[in-house]
C-alpha positions as a Python dict, from the first residue, in 0.01 Angstrom:
ca = {
    (1, 'M'): (0, 0, 0),
    (2, 'V'): (147, 225, 276),
    (3, 'L'): (469, 28, 251),
    (4, 'V'): (512, 84, -119),
    (5, 'E'): (417, 455, -64),
    (6, 'Q'): (690, 494, 202),
    (7, 'A'): (946, 321, -31),
    (8, 'F'): (872, 573, -322),
    (9, 'I'): (903, 871, -82),
    (10, 'K'): (1230, 753, 38),
    (11, 'N'): (1361, 687, -305),
    (12, 'S'): (1243, 1004, -474),
    (13, 'A'): (1229, 1252, -190),
    (14, 'I'): (857, 1330, -255),
    (15, 'S'): (661, 1472, 30),
    (16, 'I'): (391, 1237, 161),
    (17, 'S'): (144, 1533, 171),
    (18, 'K'): (149, 1556, -202),
    (19, 'F'): (15, 1187, -233),
    (20, 'P'): (-364, 1165, -304),
    (21, 'K'): (-520, 892, -101),
    (22, 'D'): (-566, 658, -384),
    (23, 'L'): (-222, 718, -525),
    (24, 'P'): (-45, 420, -347),
    (25, 'E'): (-278, 162, -521),
    (26, 'K'): (-235, 342, -858),
    (27, 'V'): (145, 347, -814),
    (28, 'F'): (154, -17, -727),
    (29, 'T'): (-61, -129, -1021),
    (30, 'K'): (36, 121, -1297),
    (31, 'V'): (402, 196, -1265),
    (32, 'S'): (644, 30, -1518),
    (33, 'E'): (887, -63, -1242),
    (34, 'G'): (874, -390, -1091),
    (35, 'I'): (785, -385, -721),
    (36, 'M'): (842, -672, -471),
    (37, 'V'): (776, -649, -86),
    (38, 'T'): (913, -909, 163),
    (39, 'D'): (868, -972, 528),
    (40, 'L'): (1156, -963, 781),
    (41, 'Q'): (1224, -1323, 698),
    (42, 'K'): (1276, -1212, 327),
    (43, 'R'): (970, -1391, 213),
    (44, 'I'): (778, -1228, -67),
    (45, 'V'): (450, -1089, 47),
    (46, 'H'): (351, -843, -238),
    (47, 'V'): (446, -802, -605),
    (48, 'N'): (288, -565, -867),
    (49, 'P'): (180, -632, -1229),
    (50, 'A'): (500, -492, -1367),
    (51, 'F'): (695, -750, -1165),
    (52, 'E'): (499, -1024, -1325),
    (53, 'L'): (571, -879, -1674),
    (54, 'V'): (939, -848, -1617),
    (55, 'T'): (1001, -1176, -1452),
    (56, 'G'): (753, -1401, -1594),
    (57, 'Y'): (634, -1518, -1260),
    (58, 'D'): (267, -1493, -1159),
    (59, 'R'): (210, -1339, -814),
    (60, 'E'): (72, -1674, -676),
    (61, 'E'): (404, -1855, -780),
    (62, 'V'): (622, -1632, -568),
    (63, 'L'): (428, -1545, -260),
    (64, 'G'): (598, -1701, 44),
    (65, 'L'): (916, -1769, -150),
    (66, 'S'): (1256, -1608, -111),
    (67, 'P'): (1377, -1357, -370),
    (68, 'K'): (1656, -1612, -431),
    (69, 'V'): (1414, -1757, -695),
    (70, 'L'): (1527, -1478, -929),
    (71, 'Q'): (1898, -1524, -870),
    (72, 'S'): (2092, -1571, -1188),
    (73, 'G'): (2394, -1748, -1044),
    (74, 'I'): (2633, -1491, -1186),
    (75, 'H'): (2707, -1306, -862),
    (76, 'A'): (2929, -1463, -589),
    (77, 'Q'): (2794, -1507, -260),
    (78, 'D'): (2982, -1219, -125),
    (79, 'F'): (2790, -987, -356),
    (80, 'Y'): (2471, -1060, -160),
    (81, 'Q'): (2647, -1039, 178),
    (82, 'K'): (2782, -687, 92),
    (83, 'M'): (2432, -590, -28),
    (84, 'W'): (2270, -688, 301),
    (85, 'A'): (2549, -552, 512),
    (86, 'K'): (2476, -204, 372),
    (87, 'M'): (2104, -261, 409),
    (88, 'N'): (2162, -339, 765),
    (89, 'T'): (2372, -30, 815),
    (90, 'D'): (2206, 236, 587),
    (91, 'G'): (1844, 95, 548),
    (92, 'E'): (1884, 105, 166),
    (93, 'W'): (2081, -33, -128),
    (94, 'S'): (2073, 39, -503),
    (95, 'G'): (2285, -91, -783),
    (96, 'E'): (2290, -312, -1094),
    (97, 'I'): (2214, -669, -1055),
    (98, 'W'): (2157, -973, -1307),
    (99, 'N'): (1859, -1177, -1242),
    (100, 'R'): (1688, -1471, -1418),
    (101, 'R'): (1336, -1476, -1555),
    (102, 'K'): (1113, -1776, -1518),
    (103, 'N'): (1200, -1887, -1881),
    (104, 'G'): (1565, -1909, -1766),
    (105, 'E'): (1669, -1584, -1959),
    (106, 'I'): (1921, -1367, -1767),
    (107, 'Y'): (1865, -993, -1766),
    (108, 'P'): (2019, -680, -1600),
    (109, 'E'): (1812, -453, -1385),
    (110, 'W'): (1865, -145, -1167),
    (111, 'L'): (1739, -231, -815),
    (112, 'N'): (1655, -10, -517),
    (113, 'I'): (1597, -183, -185),
    (114, 'T'): (1454, 5, 100),
    (115, 'A'): (1383, -110, 463),
    (116, 'I'): (1034, -14, 557),
    (117, 'T'): (986, 91, 929),
    (118, 'D'): (690, 152, 1155),
    (119, 'D'): (607, 455, 1363),
    (120, 'K'): (862, 338, 1622),
    (121, 'G'): (1138, 297, 1376),
    (122, 'M'): (1136, -82, 1369),
    (123, 'V'): (1197, -243, 1031),
    (124, 'R'): (876, -423, 925),
    (125, 'N'): (943, -509, 555),
    (126, 'Y'): (1174, -474, 269),
    (127, 'C'): (1065, -320, -62),
    (128, 'G'): (1259, -368, -387),
    (129, 'I'): (1183, -145, -690),
    (130, 'F'): (1355, -236, -1005),
    (131, 'S'): (1384, -138, -1377),
    (132, 'D'): (1469, -377, -1653),
    (133, 'L'): (1773, -249, -1816),
    (134, 'T'): (1771, -513, -2111),
    (135, 'D'): (1641, -248, -2363),
    (136, 'R'): (1833, 46, -2231),
    (137, 'K'): (2179, -97, -2214),
    (138, 'S'): (2411, -139, -2505),
    (139, 'S'): (2431, -494, -2401),
    (140, 'E'): (2619, -682, -2685),
    (141, 'D'): (2930, -699, -2480),
    (142, 'E'): (2732, -823, -2175),
    (143, 'L'): (2545, -1079, -2374),
    (144, 'K'): (2863, -1194, -2542),
    (145, 'K'): (3013, -1236, -2197),
    (146, 'M'): (2719, -1439, -2082),
    (147, 'A'): (2757, -1668, -2377),
    (148, 'L'): (3127, -1723, -2273),
    (149, 'T'): (3088, -1765, -1914),
    (150, 'D'): (2966, -2053, -1695),
    (151, 'S'): (2640, -1904, -1540),
    (152, 'L'): (2695, -2092, -1202),
    (153, 'T'): (3047, -2027, -1117),
    (154, 'G'): (3139, -1722, -1326),
    (155, 'A'): (3436, -1921, -1481),
    (156, 'S'): (3485, -1962, -1850),
    (157, 'N'): (3259, -2212, -2004),
    (158, 'R'): (3391, -2495, -2234),
    (159, 'Y'): (3326, -2307, -2558),
    (160, 'D'): (3523, -1988, -2433),
    (161, 'F'): (3803, -2202, -2299),
    (162, 'T'): (3828, -2391, -2628),
    (163, 'E'): (3843, -2067, -2834),
    (164, 'R'): (4092, -1898, -2609),
    (165, 'M'): (4322, -2200, -2595),
    (166, 'Q'): (4326, -2262, -2967),
    (167, 'Q'): (4410, -1891, -3030),
    (168, 'L'): (4681, -1927, -2757),
    (169, 'I'): (4831, -2231, -2908),
    (170, 'K'): (4840, -2080, -3251),
    (171, 'T'): (5037, -1788, -3115),
    (172, 'S'): (5267, -2016, -2908),
    (173, 'K'): (5387, -2201, -3217),
    (174, 'K'): (5512, -1868, -3355),
    (175, 'Y'): (5684, -1760, -3021),
    (176, 'E'): (5783, -2096, -2880),
    (177, 'L'): (5577, -2048, -2549),
    (178, 'S'): (5514, -2325, -2299),
    (179, 'H'): (5195, -2382, -2113),
    (180, 'A'): (5046, -2613, -1852),
    (181, 'L'): (4690, -2761, -1842),
    (182, 'L'): (4546, -2871, -1505),
    (183, 'F'): (4243, -3101, -1516),
    (184, 'L'): (4066, -3100, -1184),
    (185, 'D'): (3789, -3337, -1051),
    (186, 'L'): (3640, -3293, -723),
    (187, 'D'): (3668, -3616, -509),
    (188, 'R'): (3332, -3769, -385),
    (189, 'F'): (3130, -3468, -518),
    (190, 'K'): (2836, -3692, -600),
    (191, 'Q'): (2812, -3789, -231),
    (192, 'I'): (2752, -3428, -137),
    (193, 'N'): (2491, -3378, -414),
    (194, 'D'): (2307, -3698, -309),
    (195, 'S'): (2314, -3634, 68),
    (196, 'L'): (2287, -3254, 89),
    (197, 'G'): (2091, -3171, -237),
    (198, 'H'): (2188, -3014, -567),
    (199, 'D'): (2149, -2665, -431),
    (200, 'M'): (2425, -2715, -174),
    (201, 'G'): (2632, -2874, -457),
    (202, 'D'): (2580, -2574, -677),
    (203, 'L'): (2683, -2347, -387),
    (204, 'L'): (2993, -2561, -329),
    (205, 'L'): (3089, -2532, -700),
    (206, 'M'): (3059, -2158, -680),
    (207, 'N'): (3284, -2135, -375),
    (208, 'V'): (3542, -2384, -527),
    (209, 'A'): (3574, -2159, -833),
    (210, 'E'): (3612, -1855, -615),
    (211, 'R'): (3903, -2010, -415),
    (212, 'I'): (4086, -2125, -740),
    (213, 'K'): (4029, -1779, -901),
    (214, 'G'): (4216, -1622, -603),
    (215, 'L'): (4537, -1824, -684),
    (216, 'L'): (4549, -1740, -1056),
    (217, 'K'): (4721, -1457, -1238),
    (218, 'N'): (4545, -1245, -1498),
    (219, 'K'): (4693, -1430, -1787),
    (220, 'D'): (4573, -1766, -1655),
    (221, 'I'): (4240, -1923, -1747),
    (222, 'L'): (3992, -2101, -1532),
    (223, 'A'): (3698, -2282, -1684),
    (224, 'R'): (3425, -2509, -1566),
    (225, 'Y'): (3452, -2806, -1804),
    (226, 'G'): (3141, -2995, -1696),
    (227, 'G'): (2984, -3114, -1370),
    (228, 'D'): (3240, -3103, -1094),
    (229, 'E'): (3542, -3081, -1345),
    (230, 'F'): (3736, -2757, -1386),
    (231, 'V'): (4035, -2684, -1611),
    (232, 'V'): (4316, -2438, -1538),
    (233, 'A'): (4553, -2314, -1810),
    (234, 'L'): (4882, -2162, -1684),
    (235, 'T'): (5013, -1970, -1977),
    (236, 'A'): (5377, -1880, -2067),
    (237, 'I'): (5540, -2085, -1790),
    (238, 'K'): (5913, -2108, -1767),
    (239, 'H'): (5934, -2454, -1586),
    (240, 'P'): (5699, -2746, -1516),
    (241, 'R'): (5762, -2680, -1154),
    (242, 'E'): (5513, -2384, -1179),
    (243, 'A'): (5232, -2631, -1266),
    (244, 'A'): (5322, -2853, -976),
    (245, 'N'): (5330, -2541, -736),
    (246, 'M'): (4986, -2439, -866),
    (247, 'A'): (4844, -2794, -819),
    (248, 'E'): (4974, -2800, -469),
    (249, 'K'): (4815, -2463, -388),
    (250, 'I'): (4483, -2568, -523),
    (251, 'I'): (4483, -2901, -332),
    (252, 'E'): (4561, -2699, -18),
    (253, 'V'): (4305, -2428, -55),
    (254, 'L'): (4035, -2683, -120),
    (255, 'E'): (4118, -2879, 193),
    (256, 'T'): (4004, -2598, 414),
    (257, 'P'): (3639, -2671, 505),
    (258, 'F'): (3362, -2466, 346),
    (259, 'Q'): (3104, -2318, 553),
    (260, 'L'): (2782, -2326, 356),
    (261, 'A'): (2425, -2271, 476),
    (262, 'G'): (2514, -2376, 816),
    (263, 'E'): (2691, -2693, 706),
    (264, 'E'): (3069, -2763, 737),
    (265, 'I'): (3174, -2939, 421),
    (266, 'Y'): (3512, -3099, 337),
    (267, 'I'): (3620, -3177, -9),
    (268, 'S'): (3939, -3265, -193),
    (269, 'T'): (4045, -3272, -552),
    (270, 'S'): (4252, -3495, -797),
    (271, 'I'): (4453, -3306, -1057),
    (272, 'G'): (4612, -3431, -1377),
    (273, 'I'): (4875, -3207, -1561),
    (274, 'S'): (4979, -3199, -1917),
    (275, 'L'): (5238, -2972, -2083),
    (276, 'Y'): (5247, -2786, -2410),
    (277, 'P'): (5421, -2870, -2635),
    (278, 'I'): (5578, -3170, -2461),
    (279, 'D'): (5262, -3376, -2424),
    (280, 'G'): (5090, -3254, -2738),
    (281, 'M'): (5059, -2976, -2997),
    (282, 'T'): (4675, -2952, -2986),
    (283, 'L'): (4423, -2881, -2722),
    (284, 'D'): (4265, -3215, -2757),
    (285, 'D'): (4586, -3392, -2693),
    (286, 'M'): (4651, -3187, -2388),
    (287, 'L'): (4298, -3236, -2250),
    (288, 'R'): (4313, -3606, -2315),
    (289, 'K'): (4643, -3656, -2139),
    (290, 'A'): (4560, -3433, -1849),
    (291, 'D'): (4241, -3637, -1796),
    (292, 'K'): (4439, -3958, -1789),
    (293, 'A'): (4678, -3816, -1537),
    (294, 'M'): (4377, -3700, -1329),
    (295, 'Y'): (4226, -4041, -1338),
    (296, 'F'): (4559, -4195, -1230),
    (297, 'A'): (4583, -3958, -936),
    (298, 'K'): (4227, -4044, -837),
    (299, 'Q'): (4283, -4410, -866),
    (300, 'N'): (4608, -4381, -653),
    (301, 'G'): (4469, -4215, -343),
    (302, 'R'): (4296, -3899, -446),
    (303, 'N'): (4373, -3551, -321),
    (304, 'Q'): (4699, -3529, -514),
    (305, 'Y'): (4825, -3436, -863),
    (306, 'C'): (5003, -3620, -1137),
    (307, 'F'): (5185, -3527, -1448),
    (308, 'Y'): (5099, -3716, -1763),
    (309, 'F'): (5360, -3979, -1850),
    (310, 'E'): (5372, -4255, -2113),
    (311, 'D'): (5346, -4538, -1876),
    (312, 'L'): (4987, -4422, -1809),
    (313, 'K'): (4895, -4621, -2121),
    (314, 'T'): (5004, -4926, -1952),
    (315, 'A'): (4829, -4811, -1633),
    (316, 'S'): (4500, -4761, -1826),
    (317, 'K'): (4516, -5118, -1957),
    (318, 'R'): (4582, -5238, -1603),
    (319, 'L'): (4264, -5054, -1475),
    (320, 'V'): (4040, -5216, -1744),
    (321, 'L'): (4185, -5558, -1652),
    (322, 'M'): (4140, -5490, -1278),
    (323, 'E'): (3763, -5402, -1327),
    (324, 'A'): (3698, -5735, -1499),
    (325, 'E'): (3909, -5931, -1242),
    (326, 'L'): (3743, -5751, -945),
    (327, 'R'): (3407, -5826, -1062),
    (328, 'K'): (3493, -6193, -1092),
    (329, 'A'): (3652, -6198, -756),
    (330, 'I'): (3349, -6046, -598),
    (331, 'E'): (3112, -6287, -771),
    (332, 'N'): (3335, -6597, -673),
    (333, 'R'): (3426, -6459, -329),
    (334, 'S'): (3793, -6520, -415),
    (335, 'F'): (3927, -6299, -153),
    (336, 'N'): (4124, -6403, 169),
    (337, 'M'): (4054, -6230, 500),
    (338, 'H'): (4346, -6174, 735),
    (339, 'Y'): (4315, -6086, 1099),
    (340, 'Q'): (4542, -5870, 1321),
    (341, 'P'): (4502, -5898, 1699),
    (342, 'K'): (4424, -5616, 1943),
    (343, 'V'): (4594, -5652, 2281),
    (344, 'D'): (4491, -5511, 2608),
    (345, 'I'): (4801, -5306, 2714),
    (346, 'S'): (4771, -5377, 3094),
    (347, 'T'): (4665, -5732, 3098),
    (348, 'Q'): (4829, -5841, 2783),
    (349, 'Q'): (4518, -6031, 2678),
    (350, 'V'): (4393, -6054, 2311),
    (351, 'T'): (4080, -5855, 2316),
    (352, 'G'): (3973, -5894, 1935),
    (353, 'F'): (4086, -5911, 1580),
    (354, 'E'): (4056, -5663, 1299),
    (355, 'S'): (3963, -5818, 956),
    (356, 'L'): (4181, -5699, 664),
    (357, 'I'): (4106, -5802, 297),
    (358, 'R'): (4377, -5962, 73),
    (359, 'W'): (4340, -6023, -292),
    (360, 'E'): (4558, -6222, -520),
    (361, 'S'): (4449, -6230, -883),
    (362, 'E'): (4555, -6485, -1141),
    (363, 'K'): (4617, -6225, -1396),
    (364, 'L'): (4724, -5915, -1171),
    (365, 'G'): (4910, -6092, -893),
    (366, 'V'): (4889, -5957, -548),
    (367, 'V'): (4687, -5629, -552),
    (368, 'S'): (4709, -5396, -255),
    (369, 'P'): (4390, -5292, -77),
    (370, 'A'): (4522, -4925, -113),
    (371, 'E'): (4479, -4978, -492),
    (372, 'F'): (4168, -5186, -533),
    (373, 'I'): (3945, -5039, -262),
    (374, 'P'): (3960, -4676, -403),
    (375, 'F'): (3910, -4841, -745),
    (376, 'A'): (3602, -5018, -635),
    (377, 'E'): (3466, -4689, -504),
    (378, 'E'): (3521, -4515, -825),
    (379, 'T'): (3369, -4786, -1038),
    (380, 'G'): (3071, -4844, -819),
    (381, 'L'): (3170, -5192, -713),
    (382, 'I'): (3240, -5098, -347),
    (383, 'I'): (2881, -5196, -225),
    (384, 'S'): (2900, -5555, -365),
    (385, 'L'): (3266, -5581, -253),
    (386, 'S'): (3172, -5450, 104),
    (387, 'E'): (2894, -5705, 133),
    (388, 'A'): (3128, -5988, 5),
    (389, 'I'): (3382, -5888, 279),
    (390, 'I'): (3116, -5896, 560),
    (391, 'E'): (2991, -6235, 442),
    (392, 'S'): (3349, -6370, 448),
    (393, 'V'): (3418, -6243, 799),
    (394, 'C'): (3088, -6400, 923),
    (395, 'R'): (3185, -6733, 758),
    (396, 'D'): (3527, -6721, 920),
    (397, 'F'): (3387, -6642, 1260),
    (398, 'V'): (3136, -6927, 1245),
    (399, 'E'): (3415, -7172, 1142),
    (400, 'L'): (3648, -7057, 1411),
    (401, 'N'): (3392, -7071, 1693),
    (402, 'S'): (3261, -7408, 1584),
    (403, 'K'): (3598, -7564, 1618),
    (404, 'N'): (3780, -7350, 1880),
    (405, 'S'): (3518, -7140, 2070),
    (406, 'L'): (3735, -6838, 2074),
    (407, 'N'): (3443, -6594, 2101),
    (408, 'V'): (3666, -6285, 2062),
    (409, 'P'): (3504, -5987, 1899),
    (410, 'I'): (3607, -5920, 1531),
    (411, 'S'): (3606, -5572, 1380),
    (412, 'I'): (3493, -5497, 1015),
    (413, 'N'): (3596, -5190, 811),
    (414, 'I'): (3289, -5029, 661),
    (415, 'S'): (3324, -4835, 340),
    (416, 'S'): (3210, -4479, 342),
    (417, 'L'): (2995, -4524, 38),
    (418, 'H'): (2839, -4835, 173),
    (419, 'F'): (2756, -4674, 500),
    (420, 'Q'): (2588, -4383, 322),
    (421, 'Q'): (2337, -4610, 147),
    (422, 'A'): (1979, -4558, 264),
    (423, 'N'): (1937, -4939, 318),
    (424, 'F'): (2280, -4998, 482),
    (425, 'V'): (2138, -5104, 825),
    (426, 'A'): (1881, -5331, 671),
    (427, 'S'): (2123, -5486, 432),
    (428, 'L'): (2367, -5563, 725),
    (429, 'K'): (2109, -5705, 924),
    (430, 'A'): (2005, -5946, 645),
    (431, 'I'): (2350, -6068, 592),
    (432, 'F'): (2397, -6139, 954),
    (433, 'E'): (2061, -6319, 975),
    (434, 'K'): (2173, -6525, 672),
    (435, 'M'): (2510, -6611, 810),
    (436, 'N'): (2356, -6698, 1138),
    (437, 'C'): (2591, -6455, 1332),
    (438, 'R'): (2518, -6248, 1641),
    (439, 'P'): (2609, -5875, 1589),
    (440, 'S'): (2717, -5858, 1959),
    (441, 'F'): (3052, -6040, 1853),
    (442, 'F'): (3133, -5773, 1597),
    (443, 'E'): (3263, -5426, 1588),
    (444, 'L'): (3201, -5193, 1292),
    (445, 'E'): (3502, -4957, 1216),
    (446, 'L'): (3400, -4621, 1044),
    (447, 'T'): (3642, -4351, 956),
    (448, 'E'): (3626, -4015, 1111),
    (449, 'H'): (3548, -3862, 775),
    (450, 'T'): (3259, -4100, 715),
    (451, 'I'): (3080, -4031, 1046),
    (452, 'M'): (3104, -3643, 993),
    (453, 'E'): (2973, -3676, 632),
    (454, 'N'): (2605, -3616, 750),
    (455, 'V'): (2575, -3587, 1113),
    (456, 'V'): (2194, -3625, 1150),
    (457, 'E'): (2177, -3935, 924),
    (458, 'T'): (2497, -4085, 1090),
    (459, 'T'): (2346, -4041, 1432),
    (460, 'V'): (2026, -4225, 1327),
    (461, 'K'): (2210, -4508, 1171),
    (462, 'L'): (2459, -4555, 1462),
    (463, 'H'): (2182, -4583, 1707),
    (464, 'E'): (2004, -4847, 1497),
    (465, 'L'): (2327, -5038, 1472),
    (466, 'R'): (2375, -5026, 1841),
    (467, 'D'): (2025, -5153, 1902),
    (468, 'L'): (2115, -5459, 1685),
    (469, 'G'): (2402, -5524, 1904),
    (470, 'F'): (2710, -5400, 1711),
    (471, 'S'): (2983, -5205, 1880),
    (472, 'I'): (3102, -4897, 1693),
    (473, 'A'): (3475, -4773, 1654),
    (474, 'V'): (3596, -4454, 1490),
    (475, 'D'): (3900, -4540, 1283),
    (476, 'D'): (4186, -4311, 1176),
    (477, 'F'): (4083, -4071, 1457),
    (478, 'G'): (4294, -3743, 1462),
    (479, 'T'): (4319, -3706, 1079),
    (480, 'G'): (3985, -3535, 1030),
    (481, 'Y'): (3796, -3248, 1187),
    (482, 'S'): (3556, -3390, 1434),
    (483, 'S'): (3360, -3166, 1661),
    (484, 'L'): (3355, -3262, 2023),
    (485, 'S'): (2985, -3164, 2039),
    (486, 'Y'): (2907, -3406, 1764),
    (487, 'L'): (3138, -3681, 1883),
    (488, 'S'): (2969, -3678, 2221),
    (489, 'R'): (2623, -3735, 2048),
    (490, 'F'): (2737, -4035, 1853),
    (491, 'P'): (2675, -4386, 2020),
    (492, 'I'): (3038, -4507, 1978),
    (493, 'D'): (3246, -4734, 2195),
    (494, 'Q'): (3599, -4694, 2077),
    (495, 'L'): (3850, -4446, 1916),
    (496, 'K'): (4136, -4579, 1710),
    (497, 'V'): (4440, -4338, 1697),
    (498, 'D'): (4572, -4309, 1345),
    (499, 'G'): (4909, -4483, 1302),
    (500, 'S'): (5063, -4159, 1151),
    (501, 'F'): (5066, -4014, 1505),
    (502, 'V'): (5195, -4348, 1662),
    (503, 'K'): (5484, -4387, 1422),
    (504, 'E'): (5689, -4102, 1555),
    (505, 'I'): (5519, -4066, 1895),
    (506, 'V'): (5851, -4128, 2075),
    (507, 'S'): (6070, -3887, 1863),
    (508, 'I'): (5823, -3605, 1792),
    (509, 'K'): (5684, -3439, 2108),
    (510, 'E'): (5381, -3287, 1912),
    (511, 'N'): (5265, -3640, 1811),
    (512, 'E'): (5274, -3738, 2186),
    (513, 'F'): (5062, -3436, 2267),
    (514, 'V'): (4809, -3520, 2011),
    (515, 'V'): (4777, -3877, 2124),
    (516, 'D'): (4764, -3773, 2489),
    (517, 'A'): (4475, -3536, 2401),
    (518, 'I'): (4282, -3801, 2203),
    (519, 'I'): (4311, -4050, 2509),
    (520, 'N'): (4197, -3783, 2756),
    (521, 'L'): (3907, -3695, 2517),
    (522, 'A'): (3803, -4054, 2470),
    (523, 'H'): (3822, -4142, 2837),
    (524, 'S'): (3614, -3832, 2932),
    (525, 'L'): (3355, -3974, 2689),
    (526, 'R'): (3398, -4322, 2850),
    (527, 'L'): (3542, -4461, 2523),
    (528, 'T'): (3826, -4713, 2499),
    (529, 'V'): (4133, -4615, 2286),
    (530, 'V'): (4328, -4840, 2047),
    (531, 'A'): (4663, -4723, 1904),
    (532, 'E'): (4726, -4859, 1556),
    (533, 'G'): (5055, -4926, 1371),
    (534, 'V'): (5253, -4997, 1707),
    (535, 'E'): (5600, -5146, 1627),
    (536, 'T'): (5844, -5088, 1913),
    (537, 'T'): (5866, -5148, 2282),
    (538, 'E'): (5936, -4782, 2333),
    (539, 'Q'): (5600, -4691, 2172),
    (540, 'V'): (5423, -4939, 2386),
    (541, 'E'): (5580, -4809, 2701),
    (542, 'L'): (5485, -4446, 2612),
    (543, 'L'): (5135, -4543, 2527),
    (544, 'E'): (5087, -4723, 2849),
    (545, 'E'): (5209, -4423, 3038),
    (546, 'L'): (4962, -4205, 2856),
    (547, 'G'): (4677, -4441, 2949),
    (548, 'C'): (4606, -4598, 2605),
    (549, 'D'): (4378, -4908, 2653),
    (550, 'M'): (4470, -5134, 2361),
    (551, 'I'): (4750, -5189, 2111),
    (552, 'Q'): (4742, -5313, 1758),
    (553, 'G'): (5047, -5357, 1530),
    (554, 'Y'): (5348, -5561, 1432),
    (555, 'I'): (5492, -5538, 1775),
    (556, 'Y'): (5252, -5813, 1846),
    (557, 'S'): (5170, -5974, 1507),
    (558, 'K'): (5105, -5908, 1148),
    (559, 'A'): (4762, -5982, 1001),
    (560, 'M'): (4717, -6364, 978),
    (561, 'A'): (4504, -6603, 771),
    (562, 'V'): (4219, -6731, 954),
    (563, 'E'): (4362, -7080, 999),
    (564, 'E'): (4667, -6937, 1182),
    (565, 'L'): (4448, -6785, 1459),
    (566, 'P'): (4393, -7088, 1694),
    (567, 'A'): (4769, -7157, 1708),
    (568, 'F'): (4843, -6790, 1765),
    (569, 'I'): (4599, -6762, 2056),
    (570, 'E'): (4731, -7089, 2209),
    (571, 'I'): (5102, -6983, 2197),
    (572, 'W'): (5004, -6621, 2316),
    (573, 'N'): (4829, -6771, 2627),
    (574, 'I'): (5116, -6993, 2707),
    (575, 'K'): (5358, -6706, 2692),
    (576, 'Q'): (5135, -6492, 2918),
    (577, 'Q'): (5111, -6759, 3173),
    (578, 'E'): (5491, -6804, 3166),
    (579, 'R'): (5515, -6426, 3210),
    (580, 'A'): (5281, -6435, 3502),
    (581, 'S'): (5480, -6711, 3681),
    (582, 'I'): (5803, -6522, 3670),
}
């Protein structure tokens, strides 16, 4: 009770000599203000009866918990950061704050927080004393605001957005105004929720909303439309280019990694844009068309924007047909695997092949992997597709070696979503046992983004895969944000330099510097380096000078059907023998 006594003295400037000995206990139990005391780790250690009445929580329910249990979600993270910054500086903070009762009701309170010190001036506890302002405030405006605001992000909710937009459209018809509607969907947000938890997902949504708000003008509207979907209304625009500029800014600002609760999180967004009155005279028309445009952007690579256009109707029909055809192709294993050689840059020996999927549908014709792989991820077909690919590669490997005894490693690209499944290692082991294949002849290629998604889980899985005998390669290296400290902890064997750096390595000096740095980094970690997308002799010579280990690209061969591999190897070996004899 001495702690509470000190807090009241500090907040009310009453001399301690005027307190009867039994007053602290009476104050604690009888006052109408809620009292909460925490330890230095901000865990609740005491609450009074008024706290229970105001918040609805029993004492036993909150002891040991963080005061975050009361947070309403209204205040941005920087509100609490500023609060504790003042606490650390002045030893106290007071102000109005919105909290949430146990029944979910949000209420305003006036809160005083005081740092409680011992005789030596060391902080021992924090004491919060608060008054419920619900009955005192003329809160009609506040309650109305709460009804119109998304409680998590502080953006407008769907109801408020609809009301404001319908009023805006009504006015616009009179004054011939033009507007743009941007429909945003966060790419792979479900993965973050599943892997890091919904609390982290909520925190990310709050920060996403804050970043977008920082780009908008007062006349523009941001609303959380549901889940991980946001809509932005750009009002009274002069030209559609304004919408494109805003979409580009949003994509750019969300590409910067989020630092949340000690985690570094990367996210991107797909944006669809519709224009008023060009694409529709009603809000429903604009939303429907912006949604279609967003879906098209997501299906064609993500992290981009797309304006609505009439041909999207045709594109939508194609997507419906593609799903049906893809399901049949997976079930019937009607894909072809092609293989592109990797060549040792110093010995000119073929050291392995990368497997690449090809699909030709009877109804759709040749479909690019750049189209159907992202589509499979969005529709949830990627797991069964990935397993079908692995089985096909194993089947080809068995057939090749039963006839030709090539015994060269084959690498398989692993989908990020497949790798993140809890049973990934077990399912992979089962496939290789069923196909009677030894993992030691295979290399698994994972993108840099995939291995950085969940570092702890990734490390465990990679060790399990290495124990089974697989080699591990990091694909597209240089395009992500790998930390050297993390990279050194992963049990990997190879880095593959992304082809975007190789393409202009001769003409752009910065690309040469990047590749040189990657090679030196890899070699310091005892990893081999493969350069992808090599097409010219000049690129090969420069890569050899930089110390690159292996080359993959059209300079040596395109990807070939499995039946072409024996002839390729035979002709290649003959050429190397002729070269050596010169």
